[in-house]
Structure formats: C-alpha cells, structure tokens
Coordinates of N, CA and C in Angstrom, one line a residue:
M18 N 164.3 151.6 90.5 CA 165.1 150.6 90.6 C 165.9 150.9 89.7
S19 N 167.3 151.4 90.1 CA 168.4 152.0 89.4 C 169.4 151.3 88.6
K20 N 170.2 151.6 87.7 CA 171.3 150.7 87.1 C 172.6 151.3 87.8
I21 N 173.0 150.2 87.8 CA 174.5 150.1 88.7 C 175.7 149.5 87.5
L22 N 176.6 150.1 86.8 CA 177.1 150.1 86.5 C 178.6 148.7 86.7
F23 N 178.9 147.9 86.4 CA 179.9 147.0 87.0 C 181.1 147.2 85.7
V24 N 182.3 147.3 86.2 CA 183.4 147.8 85.4 C 184.5 146.8 85.7
L25 N 184.8 145.9 84.7 CA 185.4 144.8 85.3 C 186.5 144.3 83.9
T26 N 187.6 143.9 84.6 CA 188.4 143.4 83.7 C 188.3 142.7 82.6
G27 N 189.0 143.1 81.3 CA 189.3 141.9 80.3 C 190.5 141.2 80.3
S28 N 191.0 141.2 81.0 CA 192.4 140.3 80.8 C 192.4 138.7 81.9
D29 N 193.2 137.9 81.1 CA 193.0 136.8 81.9 C 194.2 136.5 82.4
H30 N 195.0 137.7 82.4 CA 196.9 137.4 83.3 C 197.5 139.0 83.2
W31 N 198.3 138.0 84.1 CA 199.0 139.8 84.7 C 200.2 139.5 84.4
T32 N 201.2 140.4 83.8 CA 202.4 140.4 83.2 C 203.5 140.9 84.3
L33 N 204.1 139.5 84.6 CA 204.9 139.5 85.7 C 206.2 140.5 85.4
A34 N 207.2 141.0 86.5 CA 208.6 141.5 86.0 C 209.3 140.5 85.1
D35 N 209.2 139.6 85.4 CA 210.3 138.5 83.8 C 209.7 138.5 82.6
G36 N 208.4 139.4 82.8 CA 207.6 138.9 81.5 C 206.3 137.3 81.6
T37 N 206.8 136.9 82.6 CA 205.6 135.1 82.7 C 204.4 136.1 82.7
K38 N 203.4 135.6 82.2 CA 201.9 135.5 82.2 C 201.1 135.0 83.4
H39 N 201.0 135.4 84.6 CA 200.2 135.0 86.0 C 198.8 134.8 85.1
P40 N 198.1 133.7 84.9 CA 196.7 133.3 84.8 C 196.1 134.2 86.1
T41 N 195.1 135.0 85.4 CA 194.1 135.9 86.6 C 192.8 136.3 85.8
G42 N 192.2 137.0 86.5 CA 191.2 137.6 85.6 C 190.8 138.4 87.1
F43 N 189.2 138.6 87.3 CA 188.3 139.4 88.2 C 188.3 138.6 89.7
W44 N 188.0 138.9 90.5 CA 188.0 137.9 91.9 C 186.6 137.6 92.3
A45 N 186.3 136.3 92.3 CA 185.0 136.0 92.2 C 184.1 136.7 93.5
E46 N 184.6 136.8 94.5 CA 183.8 137.4 96.1 C 183.5 138.4 95.7
E47 N 184.2 139.4 94.8 CA 184.4 140.7 94.7 C 183.3 141.4 93.3
A48 N 182.9 140.3 92.7 CA 181.8 140.5 91.6 C 180.4 140.4 92.2
V49 N 180.5 139.0 92.9 CA 179.6 137.9 93.4 C 178.7 138.6 94.6
A50 N 179.6 139.0 95.7 CA 179.1 139.2 96.8 C 178.1 141.0 96.9
P51 N 179.1 141.8 95.9 CA 178.2 143.4 95.6 C 177.0 143.1 94.3
Y52 N 177.5 142.1 93.8 CA 176.1 141.7 92.9 C 174.8 141.3 93.5
E53 N 175.2 140.6 94.8 CA 173.8 139.5 95.7 C 173.1 140.9 96.3
A54 N 174.4 141.9 96.6 CA 173.2 142.8 97.2 C 172.8 144.3 96.7
F55 N 173.4 144.4 95.7 CA 172.2 145.2 94.7 C 171.2 145.3 94.2
K56 N 171.1 143.1 94.1 CA 170.2 142.7 93.5 C 168.8 142.4 94.0
A57 N 169.4 142.1 95.3 CA 168.5 141.9 96.7 C 167.9 143.5 96.7
A58 N 168.5 144.6 96.7 CA 168.2 145.6 97.2 C 167.2 146.4 96.0
G59 N 167.1 145.6 94.9 CA 166.0 146.1 93.9 C 166.9 146.5 92.8
H60 N 168.1 146.6 92.7 CA 168.7 147.6 91.4 C 168.7 146.7 90.2
E61 N 169.4 147.3 89.1 CA 169.6 146.7 87.5 C 171.1 146.2 87.8
V62 N 171.7 145.8 87.2 CA 173.4 146.0 86.9 C 173.8 145.5 85.5
V63 N 174.4 146.3 84.8 CA 174.7 146.1 83.8 C 176.4 146.5 83.6
V64 N 177.1 145.3 83.2 CA 178.4 145.0 83.3 C 179.1 145.4 81.5
A65 N 180.5 146.2 82.0 CA 181.2 146.8 80.8 C 182.9 146.6 80.9
T66 N 183.2 145.9 80.2 CA 184.3 145.8 80.2 C 185.6 146.4 78.7
P67 N 186.6 146.1 78.8 CA 187.5 146.9 77.7 C 186.9 146.4 76.4
G68 N 186.9 146.4 75.2 CA 186.3 145.8 74.1 C 185.5 145.3 74.1
G69 N 184.3 144.7 75.5 CA 183.6 144.5 75.5 C 183.7 142.7 75.5
V70 N 184.7 142.5 75.8 CA 184.9 140.9 75.9 C 184.7 140.4 77.2
V71 N 184.3 139.1 77.1 CA 184.0 138.5 78.5 C 184.8 138.7 79.1
P72 N 184.2 138.9 81.1 CA 185.5 139.3 81.6 C 185.8 137.5 82.2
P73 N 187.0 137.1 82.2 CA 187.3 136.2 82.6 C 187.7 136.4 84.5
V74 N 187.0 134.9 85.0 CA 187.3 135.1 86.4 C 188.5 134.2 86.6
D75 N 189.4 134.8 87.6 CA 190.7 134.0 88.1 C 189.9 132.7 89.1
Q76 N 190.4 131.7 88.3 CA 190.3 130.4 88.7 C 190.6 130.4 90.3
G77 N 191.8 130.9 90.5 CA 192.1 130.9 91.8 C 191.1 131.6 93.0
S78 N 190.3 132.4 92.6 CA 189.4 133.0 93.5 C 187.9 131.5 93.7
L79 N 187.8 130.5 93.1 CA 187.0 129.7 93.1 C 187.4 128.4 93.9
A80 N 188.7 128.7 94.3 CA 189.2 127.6 95.1 C 188.6 127.2 96.6
A81 N 188.8 126.3 97.3 CA 188.0 126.0 98.6 C 188.9 126.9 99.7
E82 N 190.6 127.3 99.3 CA 191.3 128.0 100.3 C 191.0 128.8 100.7
F83 N 190.2 129.9 99.2 CA 190.0 131.1 99.3 C 188.5 131.6 99.6
N84 N 187.5 130.6 99.9 CA 185.9 130.5 100.1 C 185.7 130.0 101.5
G85 N 186.5 129.9 102.3 CA 186.1 129.4 103.6 C 185.6 127.7 103.7
G86 N 186.0 127.2 102.5 CA 185.5 125.8 101.9 C 184.9 125.8 100.7
Q87 N 184.9 124.1 100.4 CA 184.5 124.0 99.6 C 182.7 123.7 99.3
E88 N 182.2 123.6 100.8 CA 180.8 124.4 99.9 C 180.5 125.8 99.9
N89 N 181.1 126.7 100.5 CA 181.3 128.4 100.2 C 182.0 128.6 98.6
A90 N 182.8 127.6 98.5 CA 183.7 127.5 97.1 C 182.4 127.5 95.9
D91 N 181.8 126.5 96.2 CA 180.9 125.6 95.5 C 179.3 127.2 95.2
R92 N 179.4 127.7 96.3 CA 178.5 128.0 96.2 C 178.4 129.5 95.9
T93 N 180.0 129.7 95.6 CA 180.4 131.3 95.0 C 180.0 131.1 93.5
A94 N 180.6 129.8 93.4 CA 181.1 129.2 91.7 C 179.4 129.0 90.9
A95 N 178.7 129.0 91.9 CA 176.8 128.6 91.0 C 175.9 130.2 91.2
A96 N 177.1 130.9 92.2 CA 176.9 132.5 91.4 C 177.1 133.1 90.8
L97 N 178.2 133.2 90.8 CA 178.9 133.3 89.7 C 178.7 133.1 88.4
A98 N 178.1 131.3 88.0 CA 177.6 131.2 87.0 C 176.0 131.5 86.9
A99 N 175.4 132.5 87.7 CA 174.0 132.9 87.5 C 174.1 134.0 87.0
I100 N 175.0 134.7 86.4 CA 175.2 136.3 86.7 C 175.2 136.3 85.1
S101 N 174.1 136.3 84.3 CA 173.6 136.6 83.2 C 174.4 137.7 82.3
E102 N 174.6 139.0 82.7 CA 175.2 139.8 83.0 C 176.5 139.6 82.6
L103 N 177.2 138.7 82.9 CA 178.9 138.7 82.9 C 179.0 138.4 81.6
R104 N 177.8 137.5 80.6 CA 178.2 136.6 79.3 C 177.7 137.9 78.2
L105 N 177.1 139.0 78.5 CA 176.3 140.3 77.5 C 177.2 141.6 77.7
P106 N 178.8 142.0 78.3 CA 179.2 143.1 78.4 C 179.1 144.0 77.4
L107 N 179.1 145.7 77.7 CA 179.3 146.6 76.9 C 180.7 146.8 76.8
R108 N 180.9 147.5 75.2 CA 182.3 148.2 75.3 C 182.2 149.2 76.5
L109 N 183.6 149.5 77.0 CA 183.7 150.3 78.2 C 183.5 152.1 77.2
T110 N 183.8 151.4 76.1 CA 184.1 153.3 75.1 C 182.3 154.0 75.2
D111 N 181.2 152.6 74.8 CA 180.1 153.1 74.4 C 179.5 153.3 75.5
V112 N 179.7 153.2 76.8 CA 179.4 153.3 78.6 C 178.6 155.2 78.6
D113 N 177.7 155.5 79.1 CA 177.4 157.1 79.4 C 177.0 156.9 80.5
L114 N 178.0 157.5 81.0 CA 177.5 157.6 83.0 C 176.3 158.0 82.8
D115 N 175.3 159.0 81.8 CA 174.3 159.2 82.5 C 173.4 158.4 82.8
D116 N 173.8 157.4 82.3 CA 172.7 156.0 82.3 C 172.2 155.1 83.7
Y117 N 173.2 155.9 84.2 CA 173.8 154.6 85.9 C 174.1 155.3 86.5
A118 N 173.2 155.1 88.3 CA 173.0 155.9 89.1 C 174.5 155.6 90.3
A119 N 175.3 154.6 89.8 CA 176.7 154.2 90.6 C 177.2 153.3 89.6
V120 N 178.8 153.6 90.3 CA 179.4 153.0 88.9 C 180.4 151.7 90.3
F121 N 180.3 150.7 90.2 CA 181.5 149.8 90.9 C 182.7 148.9 90.1
Y122 N 183.8 149.0 90.4 CA 184.8 147.9 89.8 C 185.3 146.6 91.1
P123 N 185.0 145.5 90.7 CA 185.3 144.8 91.2 C 187.3 144.4 90.9
G124 N 187.7 143.4 91.8 CA 189.5 143.8 91.8 C 189.5 142.7 91.3
G125 N 190.9 141.8 91.6 CA 191.3 141.0 90.7 C 192.7 141.3 90.3
H126 N 193.5 140.5 90.1 CA 195.1 141.0 89.9 C 194.9 141.8 87.9
G127 N 194.1 141.1 87.3 CA 193.7 141.2 86.0 C 193.3 143.4 85.7
P128 N 192.7 143.8 86.5 CA 193.0 145.4 86.4 C 194.4 145.7 86.3
M129 N 195.5 144.9 87.3 CA 196.5 145.4 87.2 C 197.1 145.7 85.7
E130 N 196.8 144.8 85.0 CA 197.2 144.3 83.5 C 196.3 145.4 82.2
D131 N 194.7 146.1 82.6 CA 194.2 146.4 81.1 C 193.8 147.9 81.9
L132 N 193.0 148.1 83.2 CA 192.5 149.1 83.9 C 193.5 150.1 84.2
A133 N 194.5 149.8 84.6 CA 195.5 150.4 85.3 C 196.0 151.3 84.1
A134 N 195.8 151.0 83.1 CA 196.2 152.0 82.1 C 195.4 152.3 80.7
D135 N 194.1 151.8 80.6 CA 192.6 152.6 79.9 C 192.3 153.5 80.0
P136 N 192.4 154.3 78.8 CA 192.0 155.7 79.1 C 190.6 155.8 78.6
D137 N 189.8 154.8 78.3 CA 188.2 154.7 78.5 C 187.9 154.9 80.1
S138 N 188.1 153.8 80.8 CA 188.1 153.8 81.9 C 188.0 154.9 82.8
G139 N 189.7 155.2 82.5 CA 189.9 156.7 82.9 C 189.3 158.2 82.9
R140 N 188.7 157.8 81.9 CA 187.8 159.2 81.8 C 186.5 158.5 82.6
L141 N 185.8 157.3 82.5 CA 184.8 157.6 83.5 C 185.3 157.6 84.5
L142 N 186.1 157.0 85.5 CA 186.2 157.3 86.8 C 186.6 158.7 87.1
T143 N 187.0 159.4 86.1 CA 187.1 160.7 86.6 C 185.3 161.3 86.4
L144 N 184.5 160.9 85.7 CA 183.0 162.1 85.2 C 182.7 161.3 86.7
A145 N 182.6 159.9 87.0 CA 181.9 159.4 88.0 C 182.2 160.2 89.8
L146 N 183.8 160.5 89.5 CA 184.0 161.2 90.6 C 183.5 162.4 91.0
E147 N 183.7 163.0 90.0 CA 183.0 164.6 89.3 C 181.7 164.7 89.5
S148 N 181.1 163.4 89.3 CA 179.6 163.6 89.2 C 179.0 163.2 90.1
G149 N 179.5 163.1 91.8 CA 179.2 162.9 92.7 C 178.2 161.8 93.2
K150 N 178.2 160.8 91.7 CA 176.7 159.5 92.0 C 178.1 158.8 92.6
P151 N 178.0 157.4 93.4 CA 178.5 156.9 93.9 C 179.4 156.0 93.3
L152 N 180.5 155.7 93.7 CA 181.9 154.8 93.4 C 182.1 154.2 93.6
G153 N 182.8 152.9 93.7 CA 183.1 151.9 94.5 C 184.2 151.3 93.7
V154 N 185.0 150.7 94.4 CA 186.2 149.9 93.9 C 186.8 149.6 95.0
V155 N 187.3 148.2 94.6 CA 187.7 147.3 95.7 C 189.3 146.7 95.3
C156 N 189.8 146.5 96.3 CA 190.8 145.8 95.8 C 192.1 145.8 95.1
H157 N 192.1 145.0 94.0 CA 193.0 145.7 93.0 C 192.7 146.4 92.0
A158 N 191.6 146.6 91.6 CA 190.5 147.5 91.0 C 190.6 148.7 90.9
S159 N 191.4 149.0 92.7 CA 192.0 150.7 92.2 C 193.5 151.0 91.5
A160 N 193.9 149.9 90.9 CA 194.5 150.4 89.6 C 194.2 151.0 88.5
A161 N 192.6 150.9 88.5 CA 192.6 151.4 87.1 C 192.7 153.0 87.8
L162 N 192.3 153.6 89.0 CA 192.4 154.7 89.3 C 194.3 155.4 88.9
L163 N 194.7 154.8 88.3 CA 196.3 155.5 88.0 C 195.7 155.7 86.7
A164 N 194.9 155.0 85.9 CA 194.5 156.0 84.5 C 193.5 157.3 84.1
A165 N 193.1 157.8 85.6 CA 192.2 158.7 85.4 C 193.2 159.9 85.5
T166 N 193.8 160.0 84.6 CA 194.6 161.3 84.7 C 194.1 162.8 84.1
R167 N 194.2 164.1 84.9 CA 193.6 165.1 83.9 C 194.4 165.7 82.7
A168 N 193.9 166.8 81.9 CA 195.0 167.3 81.0 C 195.9 168.0 81.6
D169 N 196.3 168.3 82.8 CA 197.6 168.5 83.1 C 198.5 167.5 83.5
G170 N 197.9 166.1 83.3 CA 199.3 165.2 83.7 C 198.9 164.6 85.1
T171 N 198.0 165.5 86.3 CA 197.8 165.0 87.4 C 196.5 164.0 88.0
N172 N 196.8 163.6 88.3 CA 195.8 162.6 88.7 C 194.4 162.8 89.4
A173 N 193.2 162.5 88.6 CA 192.0 163.0 89.5 C 191.5 162.3 91.2
F174 N 192.4 161.2 91.5 CA 192.1 161.1 92.7 C 193.1 161.6 93.7
A175 N 194.4 162.4 93.4 CA 195.1 163.1 94.3 C 194.5 163.8 95.2
G176 N 195.0 163.1 96.2 CA 194.6 163.9 97.8 C 193.7 163.1 98.2
S177 N 193.2 161.9 97.5 CA 192.0 161.1 98.2 C 192.3 160.4 98.7
R178 N 191.2 159.9 99.6 CA 192.3 158.7 100.5 C 191.2 157.6 100.5
V179 N 191.6 156.3 100.1 CA 191.4 155.2 99.4 C 191.8 153.9 100.5
A180 N 191.2 152.9 99.9 CA 191.9 151.3 100.9 C 192.0 150.4 99.0
A181 N 193.6 150.0 99.1 CA 193.4 149.3 98.7 C 194.4 147.9 98.3
F182 N 194.5 147.5 97.9 CA 195.3 146.0 98.0 C 196.8 146.8 98.6
T183 N 197.2 146.0 99.6 CA 198.3 146.7 100.5 C 200.2 145.9 99.8
N184 N 200.9 146.5 100.2 CA 202.1 145.7 99.5 C 202.2 144.4 101.0
A185 N 201.5 144.5 101.6 CA 201.8 143.7 103.0 C 201.1 142.2 102.3
E186 N 200.0 143.0 101.7 CA 199.0 141.5 101.3 C 199.8 141.0 100.0
E187 N 200.4 141.9 99.4 CA 201.1 141.4 98.1 C 202.0 140.3 98.6
T188 N 202.8 140.7 99.6 CA 204.0 140.1 100.2 C 203.4 138.8 100.7
Q189 N 202.4 138.8 101.4 CA 201.8 137.5 101.7 C 201.1 136.6 100.5
A190 N 200.6 137.2 99.5 CA 200.6 136.3 99.1 C 200.9 136.1 97.5
G191 N 202.4 136.2 97.8 CA 203.6 135.6 97.1 C 203.8 136.0 95.9
F192 N 202.9 137.2 96.1 CA 203.4 138.1 94.4 C 204.8 139.6 94.3
A193 N 204.7 139.8 96.0 CA 205.3 141.5 96.0 C 206.9 141.4 95.1
D194 N 207.1 140.1 95.5 CA 208.7 140.3 94.6 C 208.5 139.6 93.1
K195 N 208.0 139.3 92.4 CA 207.3 139.3 91.5 C 207.0 140.1 90.5
A196 N 206.2 140.9 91.4 CA 205.3 142.1 90.2 C 206.3 142.5 89.8
A197 N 206.1 143.5 88.7 CA 206.8 144.8 87.8 C 206.4 146.2 89.0
W198 N 205.3 145.7 88.9 CA 205.6 147.2 90.3 C 204.3 146.8 91.2
L199 N 204.2 147.8 92.2 CA 203.2 147.3 93.4 C 202.3 148.3 93.7
L200 N 200.7 147.7 93.6 CA 199.7 148.7 93.8 C 199.4 150.0 94.6
Q201 N 200.4 149.9 96.4 CA 199.9 150.4 96.8 C 200.9 151.6 96.8
D202 N 202.2 151.1 96.2 CA 203.3 152.5 95.6 C 203.2 153.2 94.7
R203 N 202.5 152.0 93.4 CA 202.0 153.3 92.7 C 201.1 154.7 92.6
L204 N 199.9 154.0 93.6 CA 199.3 154.9 93.7 C 199.8 156.1 95.2
T205 N 200.5 155.6 95.5 CA 201.1 156.8 96.5 C 201.7 157.9 95.4
E206 N 202.7 157.0 94.4 CA 203.4 157.7 93.6 C 202.3 159.0 93.2
A207 N 201.1 158.8 93.0 CA 200.5 159.6 91.9 C 199.4 160.4 92.7
G208 N 199.9 160.7 94.2 CA 199.2 161.5 95.1 C 198.2 161.0 96.1
V209 N 197.6 159.5 95.6 CA 196.5 159.5 96.2 C 196.8 158.7 97.5
Q210 N 196.2 158.9 98.9 CA 196.5 158.5 100.3 C 196.0 157.3 100.2
V211 N 196.6 156.2 100.5 CA 196.4 154.5 100.7 C 196.5 154.9 102.2
Q212 N 194.9 154.3 102.8 CA 194.8 154.4 103.8 C 194.9 152.5 104.6
V213 N 196.2 152.4 104.6 CA 196.7 150.7 105.1 C 196.1 150.2 106.4
G214 N 195.1 149.1 106.3 CA 194.6 148.3 107.2 C 195.3 146.9 107.3
E215 N 195.1 146.0 108.5 CA 195.4 145.0 108.8 C 195.5 144.2 107.1
P216 N 196.0 143.3 107.1 CA 196.3 142.4 105.9 C 194.9 141.3 106.0
W217 N 194.0 141.5 104.9 CA 192.8 139.9 105.1 C 192.1 140.8 105.6
V218 N 191.6 141.5 106.2 CA 190.6 142.1 107.4 C 189.7 143.4 106.6
P219 N 188.0 143.6 106.7 CA 187.8 144.5 105.9 C 188.3 145.8 106.0
N220 N 188.7 146.3 105.2 CA 188.8 147.7 105.5 C 187.9 148.9 103.9
V221 N 187.4 149.1 104.5 CA 186.3 150.2 104.0 C 186.5 152.0 104.2
V222 N 187.0 152.5 103.1 CA 187.5 154.2 103.2 C 186.4 155.1 102.3
I223 N 185.7 155.6 102.9 CA 184.9 156.5 102.5 C 184.9 157.9 102.7
E224 N 185.0 158.8 101.1 CA 185.6 159.9 101.0 C 184.2 160.4 100.0
R225 N 183.3 161.4 100.4 CA 182.8 161.8 99.5 C 181.7 160.9 98.8
N226 N 182.0 160.8 97.2 CA 181.1 159.7 96.8 C 182.0 158.5 96.5
L227 N 183.4 158.6 97.2 CA 184.0 157.4 96.7 C 184.1 156.4 97.7
V228 N 183.8 155.6 97.2 CA 183.8 154.1 98.7 C 185.0 152.8 97.8
T229 N 185.8 152.7 98.7 CA 187.2 152.0 98.6 C 187.1 150.6 99.4
G230 N 187.7 149.6 99.2 CA 187.9 148.0 100.2 C 188.9 147.9 99.2
Q231 N 189.9 147.5 100.8 CA 191.2 147.2 100.9 C 191.3 145.2 100.0
N232 N 190.5 144.8 100.2 CA 190.8 143.9 99.8 C 189.2 142.7 99.7
P233 N 189.7 141.6 99.3 CA 188.2 140.4 99.3 C 187.0 140.8 100.2
A234 N 187.7 140.5 101.1 CA 186.5 140.5 102.5 C 185.9 142.0 102.9
S235 N 186.5 143.0 101.7 CA 186.1 144.1 101.8 C 184.9 144.6 100.8
A236 N 184.9 143.6 100.1 CA 183.6 143.9 99.0 C 181.9 143.7 99.6
A237 N 182.2 143.0 100.2 CA 180.3 143.1 100.8 C 180.2 144.5 101.8
P238 N 180.9 144.3 102.4 CA 180.7 145.6 103.9 C 180.9 147.5 102.8
L239 N 181.8 147.1 101.8 CA 181.4 147.7 100.2 C 179.8 148.5 99.8
A240 N 179.8 146.9 99.5 CA 178.1 146.8 99.0 C 177.4 147.2 99.6
V241 N 177.5 147.7 101.1 CA 176.6 148.0 102.0 C 176.8 149.2 101.9
E242 N 177.8 150.0 101.7 CA 177.6 151.5 102.0 C 177.2 152.1 100.9
L243 N 178.2 151.5 99.4 CA 177.0 152.0 98.5 C 175.7 152.0 98.4
L244 N 175.1 150.5 99.2 CA 173.7 151.3 99.2 C 173.2 152.5 99.8
K245 N 173.7 152.5 100.9 CA 172.9 153.5 101.6 C 173.9 155.1 101.2
K246 N 174.4 155.5 100.0 CA 174.9 156.8 99.3 C 173.6 156.1 97.8
L247 N 173.0 155.2 97.7 CA 171.9 155.4 96.6 C 170.7 155.3 97.8
G248 N 170.7 155.3 98.6 CA 169.1 155.5 99.2 C 168.0 154.7 99.0

C-alpha cells in the first residue's frame, strides 16, 4: 500500500476584483471521487493544507444542481463526511515528498486565494514534477502551479501541457467578469500550455508524470490515470 498526499486549500473565500470575499473552499467531487478510487485500490491518503488548517468545502459543491440531483448530492456529502483524514491535516511546511508515492491537488476556487501564491506548495510541486512521481492537479487547483517558480523566476511548469478550468467555464459559471484574474490567462502568461477542452466535459491531459484535469467531471478519470502510473 502506498501513501498519496492530498494538498487542499485552507481558504474559505476567494477575493474578487472589487474586494468582495466570495465564500468557497475545495470542490467536493474533486476530493471525493479520487479519494474513493485511491482507497479502493488499497492506498493510504494523507491530507496537507497551508498552516495545517482543516480544509473548508465549498458548500455550493454539495448542491443538488452540481451533483446530478439530490440523491447524488446526499451521497457526496456522506462520502465527504466519512473522510476522516480531512479533519487532521498536516502543515504543508512539514511535508516530506519522500514519504509519498504520488501527490494530488483537488480544486475549487479556494486555491485561487492561497495555493496560487503559497511558496511551500510551489516548492512541493516543483520537487514532485522533478521527482517523476505521479502528480495530479484538477480544475482550479492548477492555480497552485503559479507558485512553482525557480530561482531564476521562471515557472517550473513552463512549456508543460496542462488542463485547467477555462475562461469559457469561468464565464458560464458567472465569475469571469468578477474575478481579479482568470486561471487560463495567468497560466498562459507563465508559459504553461493550457489544453482547452469543451466546457464541463472531462478533459485529462497527461505529460510525463503530470496528470491534469479541466473541471469537476475530470476528477474521476484523472484518478484512473494516476492509478495507472502508480501501477
């Protein structure tokens, strides 16, 4: 059995362009679907966050409309409540990559607030990429790649092909004109090659040990690809 590190946001809000703090956190499906897949395959999951705070779930991600109906929403909520690891996270500063076989970042708007500028997360991502260990990042968690800068100021993921939440999806979600910055644009500016798929349809991009997903629907298929890399 291998240990897989889940790195989650510690922020319960996302600061918009006008200074408004939009309530958010991590997106439930993006944590639950991979967690269940990894546990079913016999792996152990360890959670880490900035400061070791308990990661807040975006309450909107538990709504029936985002889960294909109330029955699925209830199942997601119950599955989330059963993830005991979420209640005892490590501090990112205390994480030793050598202890883990793979690293996974669930999304939600929360990472736009903290992981996008977190130096500990940035160093971990850089080390994970260079280590060759399976590294999975889904949806808005790709914002964390922005903090992965090298000593010369370049981004460790520059030139890499990734999937990430797109401008089109942010527009359809109603936030594009409110956001201080857009994920697709900022990644492109950093030299990261965003592979844009159809809105809300699973889109998983694999490049070397890096496996990225565009949106919540990409979380489950991303987990399948990570498990293949783990063998």
